[in-house]
Coordinates of C-alpha atoms and ligand atoms in Angstrom, one line a residue:
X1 CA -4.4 18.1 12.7
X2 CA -7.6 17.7 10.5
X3 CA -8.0 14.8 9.2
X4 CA -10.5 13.3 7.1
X5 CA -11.8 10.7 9.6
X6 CA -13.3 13.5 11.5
X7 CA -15.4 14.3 8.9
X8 CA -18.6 12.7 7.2
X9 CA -18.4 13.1 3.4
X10 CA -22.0 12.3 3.2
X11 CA -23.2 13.9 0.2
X12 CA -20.7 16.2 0.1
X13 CA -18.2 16.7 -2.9
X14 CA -14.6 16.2 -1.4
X15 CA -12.0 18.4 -3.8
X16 CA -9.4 16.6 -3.2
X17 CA -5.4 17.3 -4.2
X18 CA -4.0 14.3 -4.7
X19 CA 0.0 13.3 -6.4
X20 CA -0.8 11.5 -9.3
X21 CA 2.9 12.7 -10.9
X22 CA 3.5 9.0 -12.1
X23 CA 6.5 7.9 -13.8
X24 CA 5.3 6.9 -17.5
X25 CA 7.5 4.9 -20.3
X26 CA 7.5 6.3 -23.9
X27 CA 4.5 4.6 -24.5
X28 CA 2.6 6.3 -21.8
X29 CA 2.2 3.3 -19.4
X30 CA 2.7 3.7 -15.7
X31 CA 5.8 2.7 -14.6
X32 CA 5.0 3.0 -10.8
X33 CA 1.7 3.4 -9.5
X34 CA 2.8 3.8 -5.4
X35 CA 1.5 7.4 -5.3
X36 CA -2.3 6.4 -6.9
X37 CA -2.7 3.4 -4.9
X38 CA -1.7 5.6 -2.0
X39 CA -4.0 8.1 -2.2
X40 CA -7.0 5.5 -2.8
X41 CA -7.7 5.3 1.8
X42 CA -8.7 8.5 1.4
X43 CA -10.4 8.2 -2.0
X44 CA -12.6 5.2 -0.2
X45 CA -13.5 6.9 3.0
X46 CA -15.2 9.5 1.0
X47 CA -17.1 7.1 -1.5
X48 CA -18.1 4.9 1.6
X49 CA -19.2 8.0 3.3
X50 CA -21.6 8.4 0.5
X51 CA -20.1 11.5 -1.2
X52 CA -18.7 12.1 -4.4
X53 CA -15.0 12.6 -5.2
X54 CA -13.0 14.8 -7.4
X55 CA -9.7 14.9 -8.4
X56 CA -6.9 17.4 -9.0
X57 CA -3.1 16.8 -9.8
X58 CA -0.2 17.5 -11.5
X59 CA 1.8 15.6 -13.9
X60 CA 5.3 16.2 -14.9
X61 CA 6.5 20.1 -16.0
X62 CA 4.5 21.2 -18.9
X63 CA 5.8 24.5 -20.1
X64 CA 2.6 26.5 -19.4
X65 CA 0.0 25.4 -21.2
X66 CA -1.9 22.0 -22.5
X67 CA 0.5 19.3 -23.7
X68 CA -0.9 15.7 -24.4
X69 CA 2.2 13.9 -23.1
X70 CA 1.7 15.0 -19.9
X71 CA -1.9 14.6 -19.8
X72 CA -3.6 13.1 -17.2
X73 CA -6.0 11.3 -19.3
X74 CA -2.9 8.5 -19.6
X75 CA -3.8 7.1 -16.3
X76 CA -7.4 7.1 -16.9
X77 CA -8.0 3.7 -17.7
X78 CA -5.5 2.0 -14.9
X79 CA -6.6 4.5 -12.3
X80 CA -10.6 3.1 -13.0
X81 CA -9.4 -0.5 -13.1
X82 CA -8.1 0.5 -9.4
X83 CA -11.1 1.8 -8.4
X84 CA -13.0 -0.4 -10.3
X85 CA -15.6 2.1 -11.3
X86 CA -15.8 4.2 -14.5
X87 CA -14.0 7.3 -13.2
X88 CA -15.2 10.6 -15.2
X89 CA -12.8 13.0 -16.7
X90 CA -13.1 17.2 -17.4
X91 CA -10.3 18.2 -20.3
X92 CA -9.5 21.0 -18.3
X93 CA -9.5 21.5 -14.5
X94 CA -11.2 24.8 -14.6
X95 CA -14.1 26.1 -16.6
X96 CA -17.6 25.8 -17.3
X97 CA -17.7 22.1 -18.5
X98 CA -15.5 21.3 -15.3
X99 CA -18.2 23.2 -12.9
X100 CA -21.2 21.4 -14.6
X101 CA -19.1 18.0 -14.6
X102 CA -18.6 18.5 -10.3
X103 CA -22.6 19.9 -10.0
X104 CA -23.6 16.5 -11.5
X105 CA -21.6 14.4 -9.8
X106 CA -23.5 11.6 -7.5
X107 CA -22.5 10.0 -4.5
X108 CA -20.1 6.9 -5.0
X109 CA -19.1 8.7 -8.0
X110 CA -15.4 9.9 -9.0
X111 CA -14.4 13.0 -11.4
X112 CA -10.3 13.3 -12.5
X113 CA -9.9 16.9 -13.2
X114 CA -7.3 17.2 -16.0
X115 CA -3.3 18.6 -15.7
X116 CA -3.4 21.7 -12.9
X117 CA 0.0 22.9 -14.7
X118 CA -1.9 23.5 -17.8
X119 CA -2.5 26.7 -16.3
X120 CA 0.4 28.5 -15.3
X121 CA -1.5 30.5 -12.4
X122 CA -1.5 26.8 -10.6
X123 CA 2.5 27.2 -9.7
X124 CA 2.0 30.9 -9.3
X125 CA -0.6 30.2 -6.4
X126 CA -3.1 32.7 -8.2
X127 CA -5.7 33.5 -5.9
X128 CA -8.7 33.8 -8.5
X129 CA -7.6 30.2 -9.9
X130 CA -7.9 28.8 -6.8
X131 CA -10.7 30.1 -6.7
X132 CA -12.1 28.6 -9.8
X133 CA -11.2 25.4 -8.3
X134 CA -12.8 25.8 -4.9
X135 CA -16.2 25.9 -6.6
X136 CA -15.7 22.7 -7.5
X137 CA -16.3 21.2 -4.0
X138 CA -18.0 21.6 -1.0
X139 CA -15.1 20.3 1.3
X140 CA -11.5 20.6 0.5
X141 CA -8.8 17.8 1.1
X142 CA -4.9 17.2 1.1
X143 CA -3.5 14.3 0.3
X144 CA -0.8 15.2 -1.9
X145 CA 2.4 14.7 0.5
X146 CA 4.5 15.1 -2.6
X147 CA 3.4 18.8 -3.5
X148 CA 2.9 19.8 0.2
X149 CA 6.0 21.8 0.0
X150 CA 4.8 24.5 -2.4
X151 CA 2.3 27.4 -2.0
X152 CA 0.7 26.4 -5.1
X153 CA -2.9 27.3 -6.0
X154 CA -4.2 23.6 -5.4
X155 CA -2.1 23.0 -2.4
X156 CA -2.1 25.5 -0.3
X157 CA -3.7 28.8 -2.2
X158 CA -7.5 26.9 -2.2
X159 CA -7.7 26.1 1.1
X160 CA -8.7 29.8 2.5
X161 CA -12.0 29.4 0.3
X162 CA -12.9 26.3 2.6
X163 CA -12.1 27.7 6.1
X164 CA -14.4 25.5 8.1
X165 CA -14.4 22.4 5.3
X166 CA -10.4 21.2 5.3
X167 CA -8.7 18.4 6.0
X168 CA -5.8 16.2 5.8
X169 CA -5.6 12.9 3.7
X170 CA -4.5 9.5 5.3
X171 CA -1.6 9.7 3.0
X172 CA -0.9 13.0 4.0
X173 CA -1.5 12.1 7.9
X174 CA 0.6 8.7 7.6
X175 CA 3.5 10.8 6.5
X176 CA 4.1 13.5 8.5
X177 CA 3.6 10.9 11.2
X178 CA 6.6 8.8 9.9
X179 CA 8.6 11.8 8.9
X180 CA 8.2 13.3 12.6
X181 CA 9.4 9.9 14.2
X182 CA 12.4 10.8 12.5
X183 CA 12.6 14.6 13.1
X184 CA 11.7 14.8 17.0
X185 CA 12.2 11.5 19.4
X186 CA 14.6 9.6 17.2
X187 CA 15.9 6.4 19.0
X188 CA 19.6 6.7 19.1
X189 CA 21.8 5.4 17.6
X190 CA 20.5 7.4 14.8
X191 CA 22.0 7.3 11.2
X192 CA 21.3 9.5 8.5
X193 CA 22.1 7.5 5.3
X194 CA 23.0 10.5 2.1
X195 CA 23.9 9.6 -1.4
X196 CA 22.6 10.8 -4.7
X197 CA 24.3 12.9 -7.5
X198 CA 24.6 16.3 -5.4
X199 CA 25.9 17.8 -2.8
X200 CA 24.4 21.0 -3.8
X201 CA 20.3 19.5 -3.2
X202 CA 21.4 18.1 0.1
X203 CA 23.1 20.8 2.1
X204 CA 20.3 22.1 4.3
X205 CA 19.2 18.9 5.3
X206 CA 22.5 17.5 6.3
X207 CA 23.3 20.8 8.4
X208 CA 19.8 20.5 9.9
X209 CA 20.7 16.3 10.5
X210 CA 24.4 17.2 12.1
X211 CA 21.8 19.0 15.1
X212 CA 20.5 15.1 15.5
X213 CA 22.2 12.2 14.1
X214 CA 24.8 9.8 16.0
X215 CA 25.9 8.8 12.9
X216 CA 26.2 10.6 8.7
X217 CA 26.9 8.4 6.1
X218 CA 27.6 9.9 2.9
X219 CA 28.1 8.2 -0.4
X220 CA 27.1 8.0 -4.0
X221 CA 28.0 11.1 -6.1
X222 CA 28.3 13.4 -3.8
X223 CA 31.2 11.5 -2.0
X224 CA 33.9 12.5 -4.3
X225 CA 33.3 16.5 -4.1
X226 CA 34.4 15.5 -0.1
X227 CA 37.4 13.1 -1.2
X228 CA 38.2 15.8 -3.7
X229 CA 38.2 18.7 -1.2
X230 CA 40.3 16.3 0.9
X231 CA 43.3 16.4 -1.4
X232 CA 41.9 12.5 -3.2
X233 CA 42.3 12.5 -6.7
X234 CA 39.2 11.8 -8.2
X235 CA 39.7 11.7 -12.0
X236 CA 36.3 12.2 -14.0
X237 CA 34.0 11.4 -10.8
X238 CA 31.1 13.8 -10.0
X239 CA 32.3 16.7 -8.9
X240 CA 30.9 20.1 -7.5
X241 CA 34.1 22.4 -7.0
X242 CA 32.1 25.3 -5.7
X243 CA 30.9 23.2 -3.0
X244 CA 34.4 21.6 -2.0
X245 CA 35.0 24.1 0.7
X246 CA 31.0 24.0 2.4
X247 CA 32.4 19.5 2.2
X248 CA 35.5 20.7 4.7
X249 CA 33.1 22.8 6.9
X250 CA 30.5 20.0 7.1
X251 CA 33.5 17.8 8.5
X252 CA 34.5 20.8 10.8
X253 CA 30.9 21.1 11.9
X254 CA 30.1 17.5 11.9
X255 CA 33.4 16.7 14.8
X256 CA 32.6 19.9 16.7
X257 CA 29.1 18.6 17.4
X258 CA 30.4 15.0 18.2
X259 CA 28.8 13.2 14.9
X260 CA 30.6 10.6 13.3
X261 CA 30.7 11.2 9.7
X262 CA 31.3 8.7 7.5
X263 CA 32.6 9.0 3.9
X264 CA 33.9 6.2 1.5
X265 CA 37.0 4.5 1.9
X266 CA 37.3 2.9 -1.4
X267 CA 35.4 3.3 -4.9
X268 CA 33.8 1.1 -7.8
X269 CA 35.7 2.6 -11.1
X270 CA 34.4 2.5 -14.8
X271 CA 36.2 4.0 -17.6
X272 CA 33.1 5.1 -19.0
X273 CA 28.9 6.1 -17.6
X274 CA 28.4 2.7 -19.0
X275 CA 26.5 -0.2 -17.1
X276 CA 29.3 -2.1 -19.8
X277 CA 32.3 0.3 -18.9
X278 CA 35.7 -1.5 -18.0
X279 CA 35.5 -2.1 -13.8
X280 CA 38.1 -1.8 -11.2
X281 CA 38.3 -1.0 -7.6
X282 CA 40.8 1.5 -6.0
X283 CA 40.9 3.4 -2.5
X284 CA 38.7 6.8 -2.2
X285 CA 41.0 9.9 -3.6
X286 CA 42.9 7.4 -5.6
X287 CA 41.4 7.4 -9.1
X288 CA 43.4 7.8 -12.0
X289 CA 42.5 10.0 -14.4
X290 CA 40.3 8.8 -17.4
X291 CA 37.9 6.8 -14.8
X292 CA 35.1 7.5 -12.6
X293 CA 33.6 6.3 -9.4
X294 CA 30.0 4.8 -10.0
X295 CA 29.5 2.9 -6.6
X296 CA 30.8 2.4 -3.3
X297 CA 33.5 -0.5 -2.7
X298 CA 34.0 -3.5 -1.3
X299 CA 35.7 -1.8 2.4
X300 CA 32.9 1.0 2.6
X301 CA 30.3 -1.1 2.1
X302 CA 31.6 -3.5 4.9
X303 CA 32.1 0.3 6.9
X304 CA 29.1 1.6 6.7
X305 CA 26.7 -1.7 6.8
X306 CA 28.0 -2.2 10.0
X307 CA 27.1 1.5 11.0
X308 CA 23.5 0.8 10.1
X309 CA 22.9 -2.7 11.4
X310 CA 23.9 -0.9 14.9
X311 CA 21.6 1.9 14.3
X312 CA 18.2 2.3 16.6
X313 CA 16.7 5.2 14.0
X314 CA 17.7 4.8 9.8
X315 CA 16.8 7.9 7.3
X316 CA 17.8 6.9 4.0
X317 CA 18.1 9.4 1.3
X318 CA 19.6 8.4 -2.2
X319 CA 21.4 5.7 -3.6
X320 CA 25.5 4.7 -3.1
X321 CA 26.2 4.5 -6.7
X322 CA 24.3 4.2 -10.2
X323 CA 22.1 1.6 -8.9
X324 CA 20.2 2.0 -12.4
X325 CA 23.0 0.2 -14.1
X326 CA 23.1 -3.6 -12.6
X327 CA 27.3 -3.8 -12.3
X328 CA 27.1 -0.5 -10.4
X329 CA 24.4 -1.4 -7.9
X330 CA 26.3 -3.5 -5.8
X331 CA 26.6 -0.3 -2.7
X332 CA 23.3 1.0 -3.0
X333 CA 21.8 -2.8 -2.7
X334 CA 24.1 -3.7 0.1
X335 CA 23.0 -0.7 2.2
X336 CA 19.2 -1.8 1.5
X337 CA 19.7 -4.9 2.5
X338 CA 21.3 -3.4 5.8
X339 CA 18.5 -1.5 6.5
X340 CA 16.3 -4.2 6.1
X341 CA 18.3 -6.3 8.2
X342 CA 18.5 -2.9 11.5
X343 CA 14.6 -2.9 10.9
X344 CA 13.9 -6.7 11.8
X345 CA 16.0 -6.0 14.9
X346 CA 13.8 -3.5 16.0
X347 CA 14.9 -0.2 14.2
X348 CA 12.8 2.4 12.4
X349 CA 13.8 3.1 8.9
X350 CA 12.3 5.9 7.0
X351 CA 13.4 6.0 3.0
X352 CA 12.9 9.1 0.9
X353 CA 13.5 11.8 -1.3
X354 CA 15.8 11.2 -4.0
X355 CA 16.2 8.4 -5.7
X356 CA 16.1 5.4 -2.5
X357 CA 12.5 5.5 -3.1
X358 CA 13.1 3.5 -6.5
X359 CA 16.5 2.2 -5.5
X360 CA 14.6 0.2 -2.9
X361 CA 11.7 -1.2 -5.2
X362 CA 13.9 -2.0 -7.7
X363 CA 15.5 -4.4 -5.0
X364 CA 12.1 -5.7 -4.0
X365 CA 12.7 -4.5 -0.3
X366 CA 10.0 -1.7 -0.3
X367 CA 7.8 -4.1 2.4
X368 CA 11.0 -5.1 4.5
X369 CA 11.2 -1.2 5.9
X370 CA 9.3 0.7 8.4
X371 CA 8.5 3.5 6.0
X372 CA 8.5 4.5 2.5
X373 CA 7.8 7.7 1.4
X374 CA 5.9 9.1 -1.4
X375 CA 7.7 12.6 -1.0
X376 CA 11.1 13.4 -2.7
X377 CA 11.6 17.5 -1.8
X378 CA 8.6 17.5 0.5
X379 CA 10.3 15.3 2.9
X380 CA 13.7 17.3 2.6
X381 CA 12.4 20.1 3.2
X382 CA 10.1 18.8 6.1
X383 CA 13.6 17.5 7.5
X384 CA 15.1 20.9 7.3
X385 CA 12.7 22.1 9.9
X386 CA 10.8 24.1 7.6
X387 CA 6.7 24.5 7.5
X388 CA 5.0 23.0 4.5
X389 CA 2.7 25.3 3.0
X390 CA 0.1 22.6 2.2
X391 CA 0.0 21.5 5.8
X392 CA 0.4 24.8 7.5
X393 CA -2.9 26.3 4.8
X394 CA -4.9 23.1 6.6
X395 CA -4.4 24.0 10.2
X396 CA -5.0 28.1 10.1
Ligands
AMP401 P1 19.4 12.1 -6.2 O1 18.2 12.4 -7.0 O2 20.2 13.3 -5.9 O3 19.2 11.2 -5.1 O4 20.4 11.4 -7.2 C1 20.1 10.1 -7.7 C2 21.0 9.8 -8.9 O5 22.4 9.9 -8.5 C3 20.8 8.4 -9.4 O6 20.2 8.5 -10.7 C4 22.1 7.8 -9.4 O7 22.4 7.1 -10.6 C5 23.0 9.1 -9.3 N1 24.4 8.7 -8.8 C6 24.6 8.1 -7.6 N2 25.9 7.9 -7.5 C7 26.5 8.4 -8.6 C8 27.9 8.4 -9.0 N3 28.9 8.0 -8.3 N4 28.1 9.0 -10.2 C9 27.1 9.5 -11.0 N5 25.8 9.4 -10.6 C10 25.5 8.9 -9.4

């Protein structure tokens, strides 16, 4: 893999694609800054190299063309005070004031390239767009794990019009190394944690998992579609009831190839989605009508803490309950804490995709694992077995 280390930026002007798709409150404030401050290795080598750096991202879905919320320009000021240098900014990524912005670039010098998404052609991977872009720099880098999945124009589209001049980020390099720990060479036992609303986002990766894991825990909202196919009565719990069938084939699949899955055995209950709904506990399948299942209970989180503190390899993808509401966090903290506790005994613990990502720094645990990851569907899909486009566009 190219990386940038093998390069020296001296003078040069690094492109760089970077995931600056920060979560911002109503009042456009960052709410999590993990993916800026992660890109900023890579952001350094260059400046220390003596070249000059600029900048191209995404930021949330805008609906085809220039919308202020999701401008880029909202992250100016914190983005500078992390740099802590006056980083320049073009209003749009592509153009003549963009091109004479990048030619006047010094060394040590850093240009933020507004919103990609602006421009529809960016998600369509159009070829002259990219190639708009590409004239921007001499040398073309990756660093945005996040976006590595998609054959977008700045991910994966640009690269062709640098085919001696393309690397790999740290970020990006420090990823795929964690994800692949994971995905060939696991220690056993090896435990694939799954939780989060769906069933539906998660199949491919748990078929691909049941080909590797010792051990599948499932929980959060995608539990009762499996209790539910079992015959459980599940009252107003999340359900998918075109999936209920593909839940009994996953068990089918998942004892043929000698993995012990592991589904709840009993349920937090609220009578409403309320973090102040009216609480009780019953067994998995037993919920009366009227209620739902927001977390795991008391039994399953005993179950399936003991399954990771015994586990040698930990992937850990979405939460055990509404962990956003604090009387329904209970599971999801309780299985954080358990992989915090495998990893000081020695175990590997990749978290990811989803929402354990969040779950985990809301805890304040996000230091006490081996590995957090920046990528939610990037790493999914990297766990699937596919090829990411944005890596694959580096190495040809
Ligand atoms: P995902 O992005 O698929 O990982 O889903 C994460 C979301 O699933 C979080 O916002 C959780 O609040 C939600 N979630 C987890 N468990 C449940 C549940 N039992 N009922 C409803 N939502 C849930």
């Amino acid at each position: 893999m190219n990386t940038v280390d093998q390069y020296n930026f001296k003078d040069k002007k690094a492109l760089i694609r970077v995931d600056f798709n920060v979560p911002l409150d109503k009042d456009f404030n960052i709410t999590d800054d993990k993916r800026m401050r992660a890109a900023l290795p890579t952001i350094n080598k260059v400046l220390s190299d003596g070249g000059a750096v600029i900048l191209m991202s995404h930021l949330g879905r805008p609906k085809g063309g220039p919308e202020q919320k999701y401008s880029l320009k909202h992250i100016l000021g914190d983005f500078s005070r992390m740099l802590d240098l006056t980083v320049k900014f073009a209003n749009d990524c592509v153009g003549l004031d963009a091109e004479s912005m990048a030619k006047n670039l010094f060394p040590g010098e850093v240009l933020l390239l507004e919103n990609l998404r602006f421009h529809p052609e960016e998600e369509k991977g159009d070829l002259q767009f990219a190639e708009q872009l590409a004239k921007l720099g001499d040398v073309y880098v990756n660093d945005a794990f996040g976006t590595a999945h998609r054959a977008h124009a700045s991910t994966t589209i640009v690269a062709q019009f640098f085919p001696k001049a393309k690397y790999v980020g740290y970020l990006m390099a420090e990823e795929l190394k964690n994800a692949e720990k994971v995905n060939h060479g696991a220690a056993k036992p090896f435990t694939a944690i799954m939780g989060g609303a769906k069933v539906s986002d998660k199949i491919l990766l748990i078929e691909s998992l049941l080909d590797k894991v010792d051990n599948l825990i499932i929980g959060g909202g995608m539990a009762y579609t499996f209790a539910k196919a079992q015959g459980g009565k599940i009252g107003n719990s999340l359900l998918e009831e075109d999936r209920m069938v593909l839940c009994l084939e996953l068990l089918v699949k998942a004892k043929a190839k000698g993995v012990n899955l592991v589904l709840p055995i009993d349920t937090v209950i609220a009578d409403k989605f309320d973090n102040d709904a009216s609480k009780n506990q019953v067994d998995t399948g037993e919920i009366p009508d009227g209620w739902m299942g927001l977390d795991i209970g008391p039994k399953t989180i005993e179950l399936f803490t003991q399954v990771v503190k015994n586990s040698k390899t930990i992937l850990w993808n979405g939460p055990m309950g509404v962990f956003e509401m604090e009387n329904f966090e209970k599971g999801t903290k309780a299985i954080a804490e358990a992989v915090v506790e495998a990893t000081k005994n020695g175990a590997f613990s990749l978290i990811g995709g989803g929402d354990s990502a969040a779950a985990i720094a809301k805890f304040g645990l996000e230091d006490q694992v081996s590995y957090v990851s920046t990528g939610g569907g990037a790493l999914l899909e990297y766990m699937e077995g596919k090829e990411l486009p944005g890596v694959k566009a580096i190495q040809e």
